[in-house]
């Protein structure tokens, strides 16, 4: 998959990692970039096309997927973090809320846009997951569950789309310096470098990108259940 001349839709493109993806795609010569966001007026990057897309809104997704017919790459980046523990009063509510975005949102967007990629002869769907697919820690019940489930979704997408020449790539990272991790004071990766290395890996045909040591160790030692970050 060549990034140059690709036509790409990035969800959650107004800030954080999604914004970095659009910037790196521009640097790498992508032909057209749809910067999908709930707030199109917050997109200020020149050279991208802002579109309104709430990944939890079925009608909105169906409407946009009927209008955007030229993509050959979808980057499922949008996601949320909500603190949740097993014994909280609102555990179920928070878990459902997080799943609505991180799992069902990803599923819904992929399901709606995959036929376009198929019609266009194939391409790439990249799902932004996390080291949290394999790790748990205090407060991270909803987030880690949702990312583990999204990993299963990603594996299924590979099976369903393999014969349609669609490469499905999972992107895993530990801590990235975005708003989501603003309360975490440890070392964080720059969103630009995560986006850059992910796109290079995608262009090399990789189906799984383990961006940092934390992701590599998390996957390797998942059975040991190393504590993920403990405070957020
Ligand atoms: N930061 C990390 O350490 C880290 C590590 C591994 C993986 N990730 C993953 O990386 C992805 C990007 O996160 P980030 O770090 O850039 O976080 P962020 O700065 O909080 O950005 C999250 C993005 O998702 C968008 N979003 C949330 N719900 C949405 C919805 N229903 N519809 C459309 N867009 C929605 C947000 O849009 P609004 O501005 O409208 O809220 C925002 O653009 C997420 O999937 C996250 O789980 C992050």
PDB file of C-alpha atoms and ligand atoms in Angstrom, residues 11-19 36-39 42 53-57 76-81 100-102 106 128-132 143 147 171-181 188 191 228-229, ligand 1:
ATOM      1  CA  UNK A  11     -11.583   9.366  12.430  1.00  0.00           C
ATOM      2  CA  UNK A  12     -11.031  11.638  15.442  1.00  0.00           C
ATOM      3  CA  UNK A  13      -8.846  13.831  13.245  1.00  0.00           C
ATOM      4  CA  UNK A  14      -9.278  17.121  15.093  1.00  0.00           C
ATOM      5  CA  UNK A  15      -6.684  16.506  17.822  1.00  0.00           C
ATOM      6  CA  UNK A  16      -4.176  14.094  19.328  1.00  0.00           C
ATOM      7  CA  UNK A  17      -3.083  11.105  17.294  1.00  0.00           C
ATOM      8  CA  UNK A  18      -5.773  11.603  14.636  1.00  0.00           C
ATOM      9  CA  UNK A  19      -4.500  15.107  13.901  1.00  0.00           C
ATOM     10  CA  UNK A  36     -13.433  13.117  10.170  1.00  0.00           C
ATOM     11  CA  UNK A  37     -14.536  14.694  13.427  1.00  0.00           C
ATOM     12  CA  UNK A  38     -17.574  15.565  15.495  1.00  0.00           C
ATOM     13  CA  UNK A  39     -16.555  19.219  15.132  1.00  0.00           C
ATOM     14  CA  UNK A  42     -12.059  22.770  14.607  1.00  0.00           C
ATOM     15  CA  UNK A  53     -18.510  12.042  11.677  1.00  0.00           C
ATOM     16  CA  UNK A  54     -19.622  10.898  15.095  1.00  0.00           C
ATOM     17  CA  UNK A  55     -18.626   7.240  15.183  1.00  0.00           C
ATOM     18  CA  UNK A  56     -21.466   6.442  17.585  1.00  0.00           C
ATOM     19  CA  UNK A  57     -24.115   7.877  15.255  1.00  0.00           C
ATOM     20  CA  UNK A  76     -10.072   4.006  12.850  1.00  0.00           C
ATOM     21  CA  UNK A  77      -8.428   6.302  15.365  1.00  0.00           C
ATOM     22  CA  UNK A  78     -11.244   7.905  17.411  1.00  0.00           C
ATOM     23  CA  UNK A  79     -11.457   6.584  20.941  1.00  0.00           C
ATOM     24  CA  UNK A  80     -12.207   7.511  24.526  1.00  0.00           C
ATOM     25  CA  UNK A  81     -10.893   6.730  27.993  1.00  0.00           C
ATOM     26  CA  UNK A 100     -20.070   2.315  22.321  1.00  0.00           C
ATOM     27  CA  UNK A 101     -17.124   4.316  20.972  1.00  0.00           C
ATOM     28  CA  UNK A 102     -14.054   2.071  21.108  1.00  0.00           C
ATOM     29  CA  UNK A 106     -15.026   1.060  15.129  1.00  0.00           C
ATOM     30  CA  UNK A 128      -5.728   2.157  16.601  1.00  0.00           C
ATOM     31  CA  UNK A 129      -5.672  -0.219  19.561  1.00  0.00           C
ATOM     32  CA  UNK A 130      -3.361  -0.143  22.579  1.00  0.00           C
ATOM     33  CA  UNK A 131      -0.938  -2.020  24.831  1.00  0.00           C
ATOM     34  CA  UNK A 132      -4.096  -2.145  26.961  1.00  0.00           C
ATOM     35  CA  UNK A 143     -10.708   0.987  28.365  1.00  0.00           C
ATOM     36  CA  UNK A 147      -9.390  -2.464  23.345  1.00  0.00           C
ATOM     37  CA  UNK A 171      -1.605  -0.301  15.869  1.00  0.00           C
ATOM     38  CA  UNK A 172      -0.519  -0.714  19.489  1.00  0.00           C
ATOM     39  CA  UNK A 173       1.210   1.845  21.686  1.00  0.00           C
ATOM     40  CA  UNK A 174       1.722   2.495  25.385  1.00  0.00           C
ATOM     41  CA  UNK A 175       1.568   6.168  26.338  1.00  0.00           C
ATOM     42  CA  UNK A 176       1.163   8.865  23.712  1.00  0.00           C
ATOM     43  CA  UNK A 177       1.384  12.554  24.515  1.00  0.00           C
ATOM     44  CA  UNK A 178      -2.213  13.570  23.839  1.00  0.00           C
ATOM     45  CA  UNK A 179      -5.116  14.920  25.834  1.00  0.00           C
ATOM     46  CA  UNK A 180      -6.128  11.362  26.736  1.00  0.00           C
ATOM     47  CA  UNK A 181      -2.920  10.971  28.738  1.00  0.00           C
ATOM     48  CA  UNK A 188       5.134   9.581  26.456  1.00  0.00           C
ATOM     49  CA  UNK A 191       1.791  11.548  18.326  1.00  0.00           C
ATOM     50  CA  UNK A 228      -0.807  -0.953  33.270  1.00  0.00           C
ATOM     51  CA  UNK A 229      -0.659   2.653  34.471  1.00  0.00           C
TER      52      UNK A 229
HETATM   53  N1  LIG B   1      -2.880   8.569  24.299  1.00  0.00           N
HETATM   54  C1  LIG B   1      -2.434   7.350  24.507  1.00  0.00           C
HETATM   55  O1  LIG B   1      -1.574   7.106  25.382  1.00  0.00           O
HETATM   56  C2  LIG B   1      -2.924   6.220  23.652  1.00  0.00           C
HETATM   57  C3  LIG B   1      -2.214   5.012  23.685  1.00  0.00           C
HETATM   58  C4  LIG B   1      -2.629   3.954  22.879  1.00  0.00           C
HETATM   59  C5  LIG B   1      -3.733   4.118  22.061  1.00  0.00           C
HETATM   60  N2  LIG B   1      -4.418   5.288  22.052  1.00  0.00           N
HETATM   61  C6  LIG B   1      -5.579   5.400  21.173  1.00  0.00           C
HETATM   62  O2  LIG B   1      -5.317   6.398  20.214  1.00  0.00           O
HETATM   63  C7  LIG B   1      -6.555   6.898  19.709  1.00  0.00           C
HETATM   64  C8  LIG B   1      -6.514   8.415  19.691  1.00  0.00           C
HETATM   65  O3  LIG B   1      -6.484   8.851  21.033  1.00  0.00           O
HETATM   66  P1  LIG B   1      -5.680  10.153  21.494  1.00  0.00           P
HETATM   67  O4  LIG B   1      -4.610   9.710  22.377  1.00  0.00           O
HETATM   68  O5  LIG B   1      -5.386  11.015  20.321  1.00  0.00           O
HETATM   69  O6  LIG B   1      -6.813  10.779  22.423  1.00  0.00           O
HETATM   70  P2  LIG B   1      -7.519  12.203  22.441  1.00  0.00           P
HETATM   71  O7  LIG B   1      -6.513  13.271  22.338  1.00  0.00           O
HETATM   72  O8  LIG B   1      -8.426  12.154  23.605  1.00  0.00           O
HETATM   73  O9  LIG B   1      -8.366  12.194  21.072  1.00  0.00           O
HETATM   74  C9  LIG B   1      -9.462  11.342  20.919  1.00  0.00           C
HETATM   75  C10 LIG B   1     -10.093  11.645  19.568  1.00  0.00           C
HETATM   76  O10 LIG B   1     -11.203  10.769  19.392  1.00  0.00           O
HETATM   77  C11 LIG B   1     -12.327  11.571  19.039  1.00  0.00           C
HETATM   78  N3  LIG B   1     -13.590  10.946  19.398  1.00  0.00           N
HETATM   79  C12 LIG B   1     -13.976  10.467  20.612  1.00  0.00           C
HETATM   80  N4  LIG B   1     -15.241  10.002  20.532  1.00  0.00           N
HETATM   81  C13 LIG B   1     -15.652  10.203  19.244  1.00  0.00           C
HETATM   82  C14 LIG B   1     -16.842   9.938  18.536  1.00  0.00           C
HETATM   83  N5  LIG B   1     -17.929   9.397  19.124  1.00  0.00           N
HETATM   84  N6  LIG B   1     -16.891  10.254  17.214  1.00  0.00           N
HETATM   85  C15 LIG B   1     -15.838  10.819  16.602  1.00  0.00           C
HETATM   86  N7  LIG B   1     -14.685  11.115  17.211  1.00  0.00           N
HETATM   87  C16 LIG B   1     -14.602  10.805  18.521  1.00  0.00           C
HETATM   88  C17 LIG B   1     -12.102  12.875  19.782  1.00  0.00           C
HETATM   89  O11 LIG B   1     -12.934  13.868  19.241  1.00  0.00           O
HETATM   90  P3  LIG B   1     -13.553  15.092  20.133  1.00  0.00           P
HETATM   91  O12 LIG B   1     -12.538  16.203  20.076  1.00  0.00           O
HETATM   92  O13 LIG B   1     -14.827  15.412  19.435  1.00  0.00           O
HETATM   93  O14 LIG B   1     -13.770  14.567  21.527  1.00  0.00           O
HETATM   94  C18 LIG B   1     -10.619  13.074  19.483  1.00  0.00           C
HETATM   95  O15 LIG B   1     -10.444  13.568  18.191  1.00  0.00           O
HETATM   96  C19 LIG B   1      -7.642   6.306  20.602  1.00  0.00           C
HETATM   97  O16 LIG B   1      -8.252   5.201  19.970  1.00  0.00           O
HETATM   98  C20 LIG B   1      -6.874   5.858  21.838  1.00  0.00           C
HETATM   99  O17 LIG B   1      -7.509   4.831  22.533  1.00  0.00           O
HETATM  100  C21 LIG B   1      -4.026   6.341  22.815  1.00  0.00           C
END
